[in-house]
Amino acid sequence: MDWINLILIPAIKSVVLVVVLLTGFAYLTWFERKLIGRFQQRIGPNRAWKFGLGHPIADALKMIFKEEIVPSYTDKVLFVLGPALAIAPALLIFAVIPVGPTLNLFGKEIPLVVADVNIGVLWVLAVAGLGTYGIVLGGWASNNKYSLLGALRTSSQMLSYELPMGILLIAVLLVYGTLNLNQIVTPLTPIPWYLRVWILLAFPFYFITMLAETGRKPFDFPETENELVAGFQTEYGSIKFALYYMTEYLHILGASGLAVTLFFGGWRGPFVDQFPILGLFYFAAKVLAMVFLFIWASASVPRPRYDQLLRFCWTFLFPISLVYMAVTAVLVVVM
Amino acid sequence: MANVSTVFREIGAVVQAMGVTLRALLAGPLTVQYPEQPIAVYPRFRARHELRRYENGLERCIGCMLCEAACPTGAIHVEAAENDPAHPVSPGERYAKVYEVNLMRCVFCGDCETACPVEAIVLGHDFELAVYDRDGFLLTKEQLLNPKVPNVVVRAE
């Protein structure tokens, strides 16, 4: 009977999660285009169906039916492997993020997380790091100078910004005292309010590293249009391009989910104890608010120069996060 | 470590930028859904020519050809003819037998409007001038007398 708990339920949860994520990606593009439009006092897409809700479907159909082109001068295996290697980790991130409390369905206790692992945060960091391989390999295999430069920029950007991000995460984890994302949402011992406020102070810095790690505007150096055509995805078309595109948006969702879990209490909110299903909505609303922040930043701030990006990371973000971590450690021990 | 005051000034600039975009978001879109919604034009906006009539149906144009003389690009061509006293086309002695405006030449300066002693030719608000062949740019008297209702709303000056 254990196969139900060990295989069937996780399998169903994974399928549901992947379907929700991929639909979520499609409508995230709609949400972004609409919102960017409003930020620029335009209406945004509104031709296909009501409020332009048909645009993502049209986009998906177009992408699928485009001609599949593999340029003759590329490394064929790596060229095809690139998008796959990029999107798989992006989907895996969400496996450890609790999207809701434990639900009681069909007489079974079902926790709303695919894998409740002890090292959830490490899993996220490791898998997100793997995602860089897809981009770097794709850029390398394209055998194109723009692709290669985009890929190299991606790798150095990711490496640089992973450092302050990791240090800020250490500080946050010092407060929670666990790497398990479920226990971060529902701590075994309550976290005092002043430490919660102290954590929130780190959020603006963490958000900047998130922007850089997901390669979003204003830090979209992997695909700097005005210098590198389209960066690592210059040679990609049709569904392979769509996969890279999906990866970018899944990273936004994943990063938002993680930030919500770490800083804003995950799925918790009023009346969740009475109606556990509300947790799902709270989580979705919080992730959506985080995505709004992403889009807001991309609509407001122009892209810096590449050296400015790295200097900002190494001479400002990195020392600040070190100081923050040291102070947090002292606070946790003393208070 | 970077100059801290510079960094904080730049952070202030970013916050300011986000305020600008937020205000734009709250202000709402300025877009006009043009073919579905009419465009607002100023009252003195000059677009396609129209020939007007009196209330009793007589044409205002008396064929004086002042517009043709005033036109800086020679876009207007008028041929006048004597009115038949029994069935007058216009209240004057003569009327315009042929009245043509070549829109490919016209610069919409409005000098014809100014020159006209009887306010027969005016520049209306219809700016949708695209046609499928070059002949379509030659407006005949028939077209000038029967302008279509333009897809605009007139805004305040």
Short mmCIF file of C-alpha atoms in Angstrom, two decimals:
data_model
loop_
_atom_site.label_atom_id
_atom_site.label_comp_id
_atom_site.label_asym_id
_atom_site.label_seq_id
_atom_site.Cartn_x
_atom_site.Cartn_y
_atom_site.Cartn_z
CA MET A 1 0.00 0.00 0.00
CA ASP A 2 2.96 2.27 0.45
CA TRP A 3 3.30 2.85 -3.31
CA ILE A 4 0.38 5.24 -3.10
CA ASN A 5 2.22 7.47 -0.68
CA LEU A 6 5.63 7.04 -2.23
CA ILE A 7 4.92 7.14 -5.95
CA LEU A 8 1.34 7.95 -6.88
CA ILE A 9 0.79 11.06 -4.76
CA PRO A 10 4.17 12.68 -5.53
CA ALA A 11 3.64 11.87 -9.22
CA ILE A 12 0.23 13.55 -9.24
CA LYS A 13 1.61 16.51 -7.33
CA SER A 14 4.51 16.89 -9.77
CA VAL A 15 2.22 16.73 -12.80
CA VAL A 16 -0.13 19.31 -11.31
CA LEU A 17 2.83 21.51 -10.38
CA VAL A 18 4.39 21.33 -13.85
CA VAL A 19 1.08 22.05 -15.57
CA VAL A 20 0.38 24.98 -13.24
CA LEU A 21 3.90 26.32 -13.72
CA LEU A 22 3.76 26.12 -17.51
CA THR A 23 0.31 27.74 -17.68
CA GLY A 24 1.54 30.22 -15.13
CA PHE A 25 4.50 31.00 -17.37
CA ALA A 26 2.21 31.65 -20.35
CA TYR A 27 0.02 34.01 -18.39
CA LEU A 28 3.02 35.59 -16.72
CA THR A 29 4.07 36.83 -20.16
CA TRP A 30 0.56 38.24 -20.58
CA PHE A 31 0.69 39.81 -17.12
CA GLU A 32 4.07 41.35 -17.85
CA ARG A 33 3.13 42.77 -21.24
CA LYS A 34 -0.09 44.17 -19.86
CA LEU A 35 1.59 45.67 -16.81
CA ILE A 36 4.54 47.12 -18.74
CA GLY A 37 1.98 48.66 -21.04
CA ARG A 38 0.19 50.29 -18.13
CA PHE A 39 3.50 51.50 -16.72
CA GLN A 40 4.08 53.22 -20.06
CA GLN A 41 0.51 54.51 -20.19
CA ARG A 42 -0.41 52.08 -22.96
CA ILE A 43 -3.18 49.51 -22.90
CA GLY A 44 -1.01 46.50 -23.73
CA PRO A 45 -2.17 43.44 -25.65
CA ASN A 46 -5.94 43.47 -26.12
CA ARG A 47 -6.60 42.08 -29.61
CA ALA A 48 -6.96 38.34 -29.05
CA TRP A 49 -10.01 37.58 -26.93
CA LYS A 50 -11.08 39.57 -23.86
CA PHE A 51 -8.25 41.67 -22.35
CA GLY A 52 -5.82 39.99 -24.74
CA LEU A 53 -6.02 36.75 -22.80
CA GLY A 54 -5.68 34.81 -26.05
CA HIS A 55 -2.22 36.18 -26.79
CA PRO A 56 -0.23 33.58 -24.81
CA ILE A 57 -2.10 30.77 -26.59
CA ALA A 58 -1.38 32.35 -29.97
CA ASP A 59 2.26 32.80 -28.96
CA ALA A 60 2.56 29.17 -27.92
CA LEU A 61 1.00 27.91 -31.17
CA LYS A 62 3.25 30.17 -33.21
CA MET A 63 6.36 28.99 -31.37
CA ILE A 64 5.47 25.33 -31.81
CA PHE A 65 4.79 25.60 -35.54
CA LYS A 66 7.87 27.63 -36.41
CA GLU A 67 10.53 25.87 -38.46
CA GLU A 68 13.07 24.03 -36.34
CA ILE A 69 16.49 25.36 -37.36
CA VAL A 70 19.83 23.98 -36.19
CA PRO A 71 22.57 26.04 -37.89
CA SER A 72 25.19 23.92 -39.67
CA TYR A 73 28.16 25.40 -37.80
CA THR A 74 26.91 24.56 -34.32
CA ASP A 75 27.70 21.71 -31.96
CA LYS A 76 24.45 19.84 -32.64
CA VAL A 77 24.25 17.79 -29.45
CA LEU A 78 24.97 20.64 -27.06
CA PHE A 79 22.83 23.01 -29.11
CA VAL A 80 19.77 20.84 -28.55
CA LEU A 81 20.75 19.95 -25.01
CA GLY A 82 21.13 23.60 -23.96
CA PRO A 83 17.45 24.57 -23.63
CA ALA A 84 16.62 21.26 -21.96
CA LEU A 85 19.40 21.73 -19.42
CA ALA A 86 18.15 25.24 -18.77
CA ILE A 87 14.49 24.45 -18.23
CA ALA A 88 14.76 21.27 -16.17
CA PRO A 89 16.40 22.96 -13.14
CA ALA A 90 13.97 25.86 -13.43
CA LEU A 91 11.10 23.42 -12.99
CA LEU A 92 12.89 21.53 -10.22
CA ILE A 93 13.23 24.60 -7.98
CA PHE A 94 9.55 24.52 -7.13
CA ALA A 95 9.75 20.90 -5.93
CA VAL A 96 10.79 21.96 -2.42
CA ILE A 97 8.78 25.16 -2.03
CA PRO A 98 5.69 24.64 0.10
CA VAL A 99 2.75 26.19 -1.74
CA GLY A 100 0.21 25.54 1.01
CA PRO A 101 -0.45 23.81 4.32
CA THR A 102 -1.22 20.12 4.67
CA LEU A 103 -4.58 19.38 3.09
CA ASN A 104 -6.95 16.57 4.07
CA LEU A 105 -8.09 15.10 0.73
CA PHE A 106 -9.87 11.73 0.28
CA GLY A 107 -8.99 10.79 3.86
CA LYS A 108 -5.29 11.38 3.30
CA GLU A 109 -3.01 14.00 4.76
CA ILE A 110 -1.40 15.63 1.75
CA PRO A 111 1.29 18.24 2.34
CA LEU A 112 1.28 20.77 -0.49
CA VAL A 113 4.93 20.38 -1.35
CA VAL A 114 6.34 17.83 -3.77
CA ALA A 115 9.41 16.96 -1.71
CA ASP A 116 9.76 17.87 1.94
CA VAL A 117 13.55 17.72 2.18
CA ASN A 118 15.70 18.82 5.09
CA ILE A 119 18.05 20.86 2.92
CA GLY A 120 15.43 22.70 0.89
CA VAL A 121 17.31 25.96 0.61
CA LEU A 122 20.51 24.20 -0.44
CA TRP A 123 18.50 22.30 -3.05
CA VAL A 124 17.22 25.56 -4.48
CA LEU A 125 20.69 27.08 -4.62
CA ALA A 126 22.25 23.97 -6.17
CA VAL A 127 19.54 23.55 -8.80
CA ALA A 128 19.49 27.24 -9.66
CA GLY A 129 23.26 27.04 -10.12
CA LEU A 130 22.79 24.12 -12.51
CA GLY A 131 20.51 26.29 -14.64
CA THR A 132 23.54 28.35 -15.66
CA TYR A 133 24.93 25.32 -17.51
CA GLY A 134 22.04 25.32 -19.94
CA ILE A 135 22.68 28.93 -20.83
CA VAL A 136 26.46 28.65 -21.02
CA LEU A 137 26.33 25.43 -23.08
CA GLY A 138 23.72 26.91 -25.40
CA GLY A 139 25.84 30.00 -25.93
CA TRP A 140 28.98 27.95 -26.47
CA ALA A 141 27.36 25.46 -28.84
CA SER A 142 25.91 28.24 -31.00
CA ASN A 143 29.44 29.01 -32.27
CA ASN A 144 28.55 32.68 -32.48
CA LYS A 145 30.45 35.49 -30.84
CA TYR A 146 27.32 37.19 -29.51
CA SER A 147 26.05 33.94 -28.03
CA LEU A 148 29.40 33.23 -26.45
CA LEU A 149 29.72 36.71 -24.95
CA GLY A 150 26.16 36.49 -23.61
CA ALA A 151 26.88 33.11 -22.08
CA LEU A 152 30.13 34.28 -20.50
CA ARG A 153 28.43 37.34 -19.08
CA THR A 154 25.72 35.12 -17.68
CA SER A 155 28.20 32.90 -15.92
CA SER A 156 30.18 35.72 -14.33
CA GLN A 157 27.00 37.57 -13.38
CA MET A 158 25.51 34.46 -11.77
CA LEU A 159 28.71 33.63 -9.92
CA SER A 160 29.14 37.18 -8.63
CA TYR A 161 25.60 37.63 -7.46
CA GLU A 162 25.31 34.16 -5.98
CA LEU A 163 27.81 35.31 -3.38
CA PRO A 164 25.84 38.18 -1.75
CA MET A 165 22.68 36.14 -2.25
CA GLY A 166 24.18 33.16 -0.43
CA ILE A 167 25.49 35.35 2.39
CA LEU A 168 22.12 37.05 2.84
CA LEU A 169 20.53 33.59 2.85
CA ILE A 170 22.95 32.49 5.57
CA ALA A 171 21.85 35.44 7.66
CA VAL A 172 18.18 34.60 7.15
CA LEU A 173 18.80 30.94 7.88
CA LEU A 174 20.64 31.84 11.09
CA VAL A 175 17.39 33.38 12.29
CA TYR A 176 15.24 30.43 11.27
CA GLY A 177 17.76 27.83 12.38
CA THR A 178 16.76 25.37 9.68
CA LEU A 179 17.21 24.69 5.96
CA ASN A 180 13.84 22.99 5.65
CA LEU A 181 11.47 25.31 3.83
CA ASN A 182 8.43 23.77 5.52
CA GLN A 183 9.87 24.56 8.95
CA ILE A 184 10.77 28.05 7.79
CA VAL A 185 7.08 28.69 7.08
CA THR A 186 5.90 27.02 10.30
CA PRO A 187 8.83 27.31 12.74
CA LEU A 188 9.01 24.88 15.63
CA THR A 189 9.89 27.69 18.03
CA PRO A 190 8.27 31.04 17.24
CA ILE A 191 10.58 33.70 15.79
CA PRO A 192 10.50 36.93 17.87
CA TRP A 193 9.02 39.93 16.04
CA TYR A 194 12.21 42.03 16.09
CA LEU A 195 14.09 39.29 14.25
CA ARG A 196 11.31 39.13 11.62
CA VAL A 197 11.63 42.87 11.09
CA TRP A 198 15.41 42.53 10.96
CA ILE A 199 15.07 39.91 8.22
CA LEU A 200 12.87 42.26 6.21
CA LEU A 201 15.74 44.79 6.18
CA ALA A 202 17.69 42.34 4.03
CA PHE A 203 14.91 42.03 1.50
CA PRO A 204 15.83 45.01 -0.75
CA PHE A 205 19.37 43.68 -1.14
CA TYR A 206 18.12 40.15 -1.62
CA PHE A 207 15.71 41.43 -4.25
CA ILE A 208 18.57 43.00 -6.22
CA THR A 209 20.47 39.71 -6.21
CA MET A 210 17.25 38.00 -7.30
CA LEU A 211 16.95 40.35 -10.28
CA ALA A 212 20.53 39.56 -11.23
CA GLU A 213 20.20 35.81 -10.71
CA THR A 214 17.09 35.57 -12.86
CA GLY A 215 18.70 37.74 -15.54
CA ARG A 216 15.81 40.17 -15.53
CA LYS A 217 15.86 43.78 -16.60
CA PRO A 218 17.69 45.90 -15.45
CA PHE A 219 20.23 43.07 -15.17
CA ASP A 220 19.39 41.25 -18.40
CA PHE A 221 23.01 40.97 -19.48
CA PRO A 222 22.61 37.44 -20.87
CA GLU A 223 20.59 38.97 -23.71
CA THR A 224 21.67 42.62 -23.88
CA GLU A 225 19.83 43.51 -27.08
CA ASN A 226 21.73 46.65 -27.95
CA GLU A 227 25.15 45.00 -27.71
CA LEU A 228 24.71 41.28 -28.23
CA VAL A 229 21.71 40.91 -30.58
CA ALA A 230 19.98 38.47 -28.26
CA GLY A 231 22.90 37.11 -26.26
CA PHE A 232 23.04 33.36 -25.73
CA GLN A 233 19.76 32.77 -27.57
CA THR A 234 20.76 34.53 -30.80
CA GLU A 235 20.85 31.30 -32.82
CA TYR A 236 17.79 29.75 -31.24
CA GLY A 237 14.37 29.69 -32.81
CA SER A 238 10.98 28.02 -32.53
CA ILE A 239 10.37 25.80 -29.49
CA LYS A 240 14.00 25.87 -28.36
CA PHE A 241 13.80 29.63 -28.02
CA ALA A 242 10.48 29.19 -26.23
CA LEU A 243 12.16 26.87 -23.75
CA TYR A 244 14.77 29.52 -22.90
CA TYR A 245 12.02 32.07 -22.64
CA MET A 246 10.10 29.75 -20.33
CA THR A 247 13.21 29.25 -18.22
CA GLU A 248 13.50 32.96 -17.62
CA TYR A 249 9.92 33.23 -16.42
CA LEU A 250 10.09 30.03 -14.39
CA HIS A 251 13.15 31.48 -12.66
CA ILE A 252 11.08 34.54 -11.80
CA LEU A 253 8.36 32.32 -10.36
CA GLY A 254 10.87 30.18 -8.49
CA ALA A 255 12.78 33.14 -7.08
CA SER A 256 9.51 34.80 -6.07
CA GLY A 257 8.31 31.62 -4.40
CA LEU A 258 11.55 31.30 -2.45
CA ALA A 259 11.57 34.96 -1.42
CA VAL A 260 7.95 34.75 -0.30
CA THR A 261 8.76 31.66 1.74
CA LEU A 262 11.86 33.17 3.33
CA PHE A 263 10.75 36.73 3.98
CA PHE A 264 6.97 36.92 3.94
CA GLY A 265 5.78 33.78 5.68
CA GLY A 266 5.01 31.64 2.62
CA TRP A 267 1.40 30.49 2.50
CA ARG A 268 0.49 31.86 5.91
CA GLY A 269 -2.19 34.50 6.34
CA PRO A 270 -5.38 35.16 8.28
CA PHE A 271 -7.78 32.21 8.79
CA VAL A 272 -5.40 29.65 7.28
CA ASP A 273 -5.73 27.46 10.37
CA GLN A 274 -9.51 27.17 9.89
CA PHE A 275 -9.49 26.88 6.09
CA PRO A 276 -6.17 25.35 4.93
CA ILE A 277 -7.15 25.81 1.27
CA LEU A 278 -6.76 29.58 1.77
CA GLY A 279 -3.00 28.99 2.07
CA LEU A 280 -2.80 28.28 -1.65
CA PHE A 281 -4.42 31.61 -2.46
CA TYR A 282 -2.23 33.52 -0.03
CA PHE A 283 0.83 31.93 -1.58
CA ALA A 284 -0.33 32.74 -5.11
CA ALA A 285 -1.17 36.31 -4.15
CA LYS A 286 2.20 36.84 -2.49
CA VAL A 287 4.06 35.38 -5.48
CA LEU A 288 2.04 37.61 -7.78
CA ALA A 289 2.94 40.66 -5.68
CA MET A 290 6.60 39.65 -5.95
CA VAL A 291 6.26 39.27 -9.74
CA PHE A 292 4.72 42.74 -9.77
CA LEU A 293 7.87 44.04 -8.08
CA PHE A 294 9.99 42.34 -10.74
CA ILE A 295 8.01 43.97 -13.54
CA TRP A 296 7.92 47.31 -11.77
CA ALA A 297 11.71 47.31 -11.49
CA SER A 298 12.11 46.35 -15.14
CA ALA A 299 9.76 49.14 -16.21
CA SER A 300 11.58 51.77 -14.15
CA VAL A 301 15.32 51.20 -14.23
CA PRO A 302 17.56 51.24 -17.31
CA ARG A 303 20.26 48.63 -17.76
CA PRO A 304 23.63 49.62 -16.25
CA ARG A 305 26.95 48.98 -17.94
CA TYR A 306 28.47 45.57 -17.43
CA ASP A 307 31.38 46.80 -15.33
CA GLN A 308 28.94 48.81 -13.21
CA LEU A 309 26.99 45.62 -12.57
CA LEU A 310 30.02 43.75 -11.31
CA ARG A 311 31.40 46.70 -9.37
CA PHE A 312 28.07 47.19 -7.63
CA CYS A 313 28.09 43.54 -6.63
CA TRP A 314 31.68 43.29 -5.38
CA THR A 315 32.16 46.70 -3.80
CA PHE A 316 28.73 47.35 -2.35
CA LEU A 317 26.43 44.35 -2.18
CA PHE A 318 29.07 41.88 -1.04
CA PRO A 319 30.47 43.94 1.90
CA ILE A 320 26.98 45.01 2.95
CA SER A 321 25.75 41.43 3.05
CA LEU A 322 28.83 40.37 5.03
CA VAL A 323 28.19 43.10 7.61
CA TYR A 324 24.52 42.17 7.69
CA MET A 325 25.36 38.52 8.28
CA ALA A 326 27.78 39.36 11.09
CA VAL A 327 25.23 41.59 12.85
CA THR A 328 22.55 38.94 12.44
CA ALA A 329 24.79 36.31 14.00
CA VAL A 330 25.39 38.57 16.98
CA LEU A 331 21.68 39.35 17.28
CA VAL A 332 20.71 35.69 17.17
CA VAL A 333 23.19 34.75 19.89
CA VAL A 334 22.62 37.73 22.18
CA MET A 335 18.87 38.26 21.99
CA MET B 1 34.01 49.73 -0.79
CA ALA B 2 32.23 52.10 -3.11
CA ASN B 3 31.61 55.65 -2.06
CA VAL B 4 28.65 55.13 0.24
CA SER B 5 27.08 58.53 -0.32
CA THR B 6 27.18 57.99 -4.10
CA VAL B 7 25.53 54.62 -3.71
CA PHE B 8 22.76 56.00 -1.57
CA ARG B 9 22.21 58.90 -3.97
CA GLU B 10 21.86 56.40 -6.80
CA ILE B 11 19.49 54.28 -4.76
CA GLY B 12 17.46 57.46 -4.29
CA ALA B 13 17.44 57.92 -8.06
CA VAL B 14 16.12 54.40 -8.54
CA VAL B 15 13.39 54.98 -5.97
CA GLN B 16 12.48 58.20 -7.75
CA ALA B 17 12.30 56.37 -11.09
CA MET B 18 10.01 53.76 -9.60
CA GLY B 19 7.81 56.57 -8.32
CA VAL B 20 7.55 58.00 -11.84
CA THR B 21 6.47 54.68 -13.31
CA LEU B 22 4.03 54.08 -10.45
CA ARG B 23 2.39 57.44 -11.11
CA ALA B 24 2.14 56.51 -14.79
CA LEU B 25 0.51 53.23 -13.80
CA LEU B 26 -2.06 54.97 -11.62
CA ALA B 27 -2.76 57.65 -14.25
CA GLY B 28 -4.04 55.04 -16.68
CA PRO B 29 -3.45 54.56 -20.40
CA LEU B 30 -3.52 57.44 -22.89
CA THR B 31 -4.06 55.17 -25.87
CA VAL B 32 -6.96 55.89 -28.23
CA GLN B 33 -8.26 52.69 -29.82
CA TYR B 34 -8.26 54.54 -33.11
CA PRO B 35 -10.36 52.77 -35.71
CA GLU B 36 -12.91 51.84 -33.06
CA GLN B 37 -12.75 55.10 -31.15
CA PRO B 38 -12.68 58.49 -32.91
CA ILE B 39 -9.60 60.66 -32.60
CA ALA B 40 -9.88 64.08 -30.97
CA VAL B 41 -8.92 66.90 -33.36
CA TYR B 42 -8.71 70.64 -32.87
CA PRO B 43 -11.57 72.72 -34.38
CA ARG B 44 -9.17 74.40 -36.81
CA PHE B 45 -7.60 71.09 -37.88
CA ARG B 46 -7.25 71.14 -41.69
CA ALA B 47 -7.83 67.94 -43.63
CA ARG B 48 -9.79 66.95 -46.75
CA HIS B 49 -11.51 69.68 -48.76
CA GLU B 50 -15.28 70.05 -48.87
CA LEU B 51 -17.48 72.18 -51.14
CA ARG B 52 -20.45 73.57 -49.28
CA ARG B 53 -24.00 74.41 -50.34
CA TYR B 54 -26.58 76.96 -49.20
CA GLU B 55 -29.55 75.78 -47.17
CA ASN B 56 -31.74 75.86 -50.30
CA GLY B 57 -29.47 73.40 -52.05
CA LEU B 58 -27.64 75.86 -54.32
CA GLU B 59 -23.89 75.49 -54.49
CA ARG B 60 -21.93 78.25 -52.83
CA CYS B 61 -19.15 78.15 -55.43
CA ILE B 62 -19.55 80.88 -58.07
CA GLY B 63 -16.65 79.76 -60.20
CA CYS B 64 -14.51 82.85 -59.56
CA MET B 65 -11.32 80.74 -59.59
CA LEU B 66 -9.71 82.76 -56.78
CA CYS B 67 -8.85 79.50 -55.01
CA GLU B 68 -7.05 78.27 -58.08
CA ALA B 69 -5.07 81.50 -58.15
CA ALA B 70 -4.33 81.40 -54.43
CA CYS B 71 -3.19 77.77 -54.38
CA PRO B 72 0.60 77.72 -53.89
CA THR B 73 1.03 74.25 -55.39
CA GLY B 74 -1.51 74.44 -58.19
CA ALA B 75 -3.55 71.63 -56.72
CA ILE B 76 -6.93 73.15 -57.58
CA HIS B 77 -8.44 73.16 -61.06
CA VAL B 78 -11.67 75.07 -61.72
CA GLU B 79 -13.59 75.44 -64.96
CA ALA B 80 -16.43 77.97 -64.74
CA ALA B 81 -19.62 78.10 -66.82
CA GLU B 82 -22.57 80.52 -67.13
CA ASN B 83 -25.60 79.69 -64.99
CA ASP B 84 -28.83 78.80 -66.77
CA PRO B 85 -31.25 81.43 -65.29
CA ALA B 86 -34.09 78.88 -65.26
CA HIS B 87 -32.12 76.25 -63.32
CA PRO B 88 -29.26 77.98 -61.51
CA VAL B 89 -26.57 75.80 -59.93
CA SER B 90 -25.25 78.67 -57.82
CA PRO B 91 -26.71 82.06 -56.84
CA GLY B 92 -24.15 84.01 -58.89
CA GLU B 93 -23.77 84.53 -62.63
CA ARG B 94 -21.42 81.62 -63.01
CA TYR B 95 -20.80 78.28 -61.36
CA ALA B 96 -18.00 75.73 -61.28
CA LYS B 97 -18.55 73.22 -64.06
CA VAL B 98 -15.41 71.34 -63.08
CA TYR B 99 -13.86 71.56 -59.64
CA GLU B 100 -10.95 69.24 -58.93
CA VAL B 101 -8.47 69.05 -56.06
CA ASN B 102 -5.30 67.03 -56.51
CA LEU B 103 -4.48 65.71 -53.02
CA MET B 104 -1.02 64.61 -54.11
CA ARG B 105 -0.14 68.26 -54.63
CA CYS B 106 -2.17 69.82 -51.84
CA VAL B 107 -0.18 70.91 -48.77
CA PHE B 108 -3.31 71.68 -46.69
CA CYS B 109 -2.22 75.29 -46.18
CA GLY B 110 -5.82 76.57 -46.21
CA ASP B 111 -5.14 79.47 -48.60
CA CYS B 112 -8.09 78.41 -50.79
CA GLU B 113 -10.35 78.70 -47.75
CA THR B 114 -9.05 82.22 -47.11
CA ALA B 115 -9.31 83.29 -50.74
CA CYS B 116 -12.88 82.10 -51.27
CA PRO B 117 -15.29 85.10 -51.20
CA VAL B 118 -18.39 82.92 -50.56
CA GLU B 119 -16.90 80.35 -48.18
CA ALA B 120 -17.61 77.57 -50.61
CA ILE B 121 -14.40 75.59 -50.20
CA VAL B 122 -13.38 74.63 -46.68
CA LEU B 123 -10.93 72.16 -45.25
CA GLY B 124 -12.87 69.59 -43.22
CA HIS B 125 -11.81 67.15 -40.51
CA ASP B 126 -11.65 63.95 -42.56
CA PHE B 127 -7.99 62.87 -42.51
CA GLU B 128 -8.43 59.29 -43.72
CA LEU B 129 -7.14 59.95 -47.21
CA ALA B 130 -5.65 56.59 -48.19
CA VAL B 131 -6.78 55.24 -51.55
CA TYR B 132 -5.90 52.19 -53.62
CA ASP B 133 -4.66 53.94 -56.78
CA ARG B 134 -3.27 57.29 -57.78
CA ASP B 135 -6.45 58.34 -59.56
CA GLY B 136 -8.18 58.24 -56.21
CA PHE B 137 -6.22 61.29 -55.09
CA LEU B 138 -7.94 63.47 -57.66
CA LEU B 139 -11.07 64.65 -55.85
CA THR B 140 -13.91 65.39 -58.25
CA LYS B 141 -16.61 67.98 -57.66
CA GLU B 142 -19.03 65.17 -56.85
CA GLN B 143 -16.73 63.90 -54.04
CA LEU B 144 -16.10 67.40 -52.75
CA LEU B 145 -19.81 68.15 -52.49
CA ASN B 146 -20.58 64.90 -50.64
CA PRO B 147 -17.94 64.46 -47.94
CA LYS B 148 -18.22 61.54 -45.59
CA VAL B 149 -18.71 62.12 -41.87
CA PRO B 150 -15.20 62.11 -40.43
CA ASN B 151 -14.23 59.63 -37.69
CA VAL B 152 -13.21 62.31 -35.21
CA VAL B 153 -14.47 64.22 -32.22
CA VAL B 154 -13.72 67.92 -32.04
CA ARG B 155 -11.84 68.85 -28.89
CA ALA B 156 -11.54 72.23 -27.24
CA GLU B 157 -8.90 74.61 -28.59
#
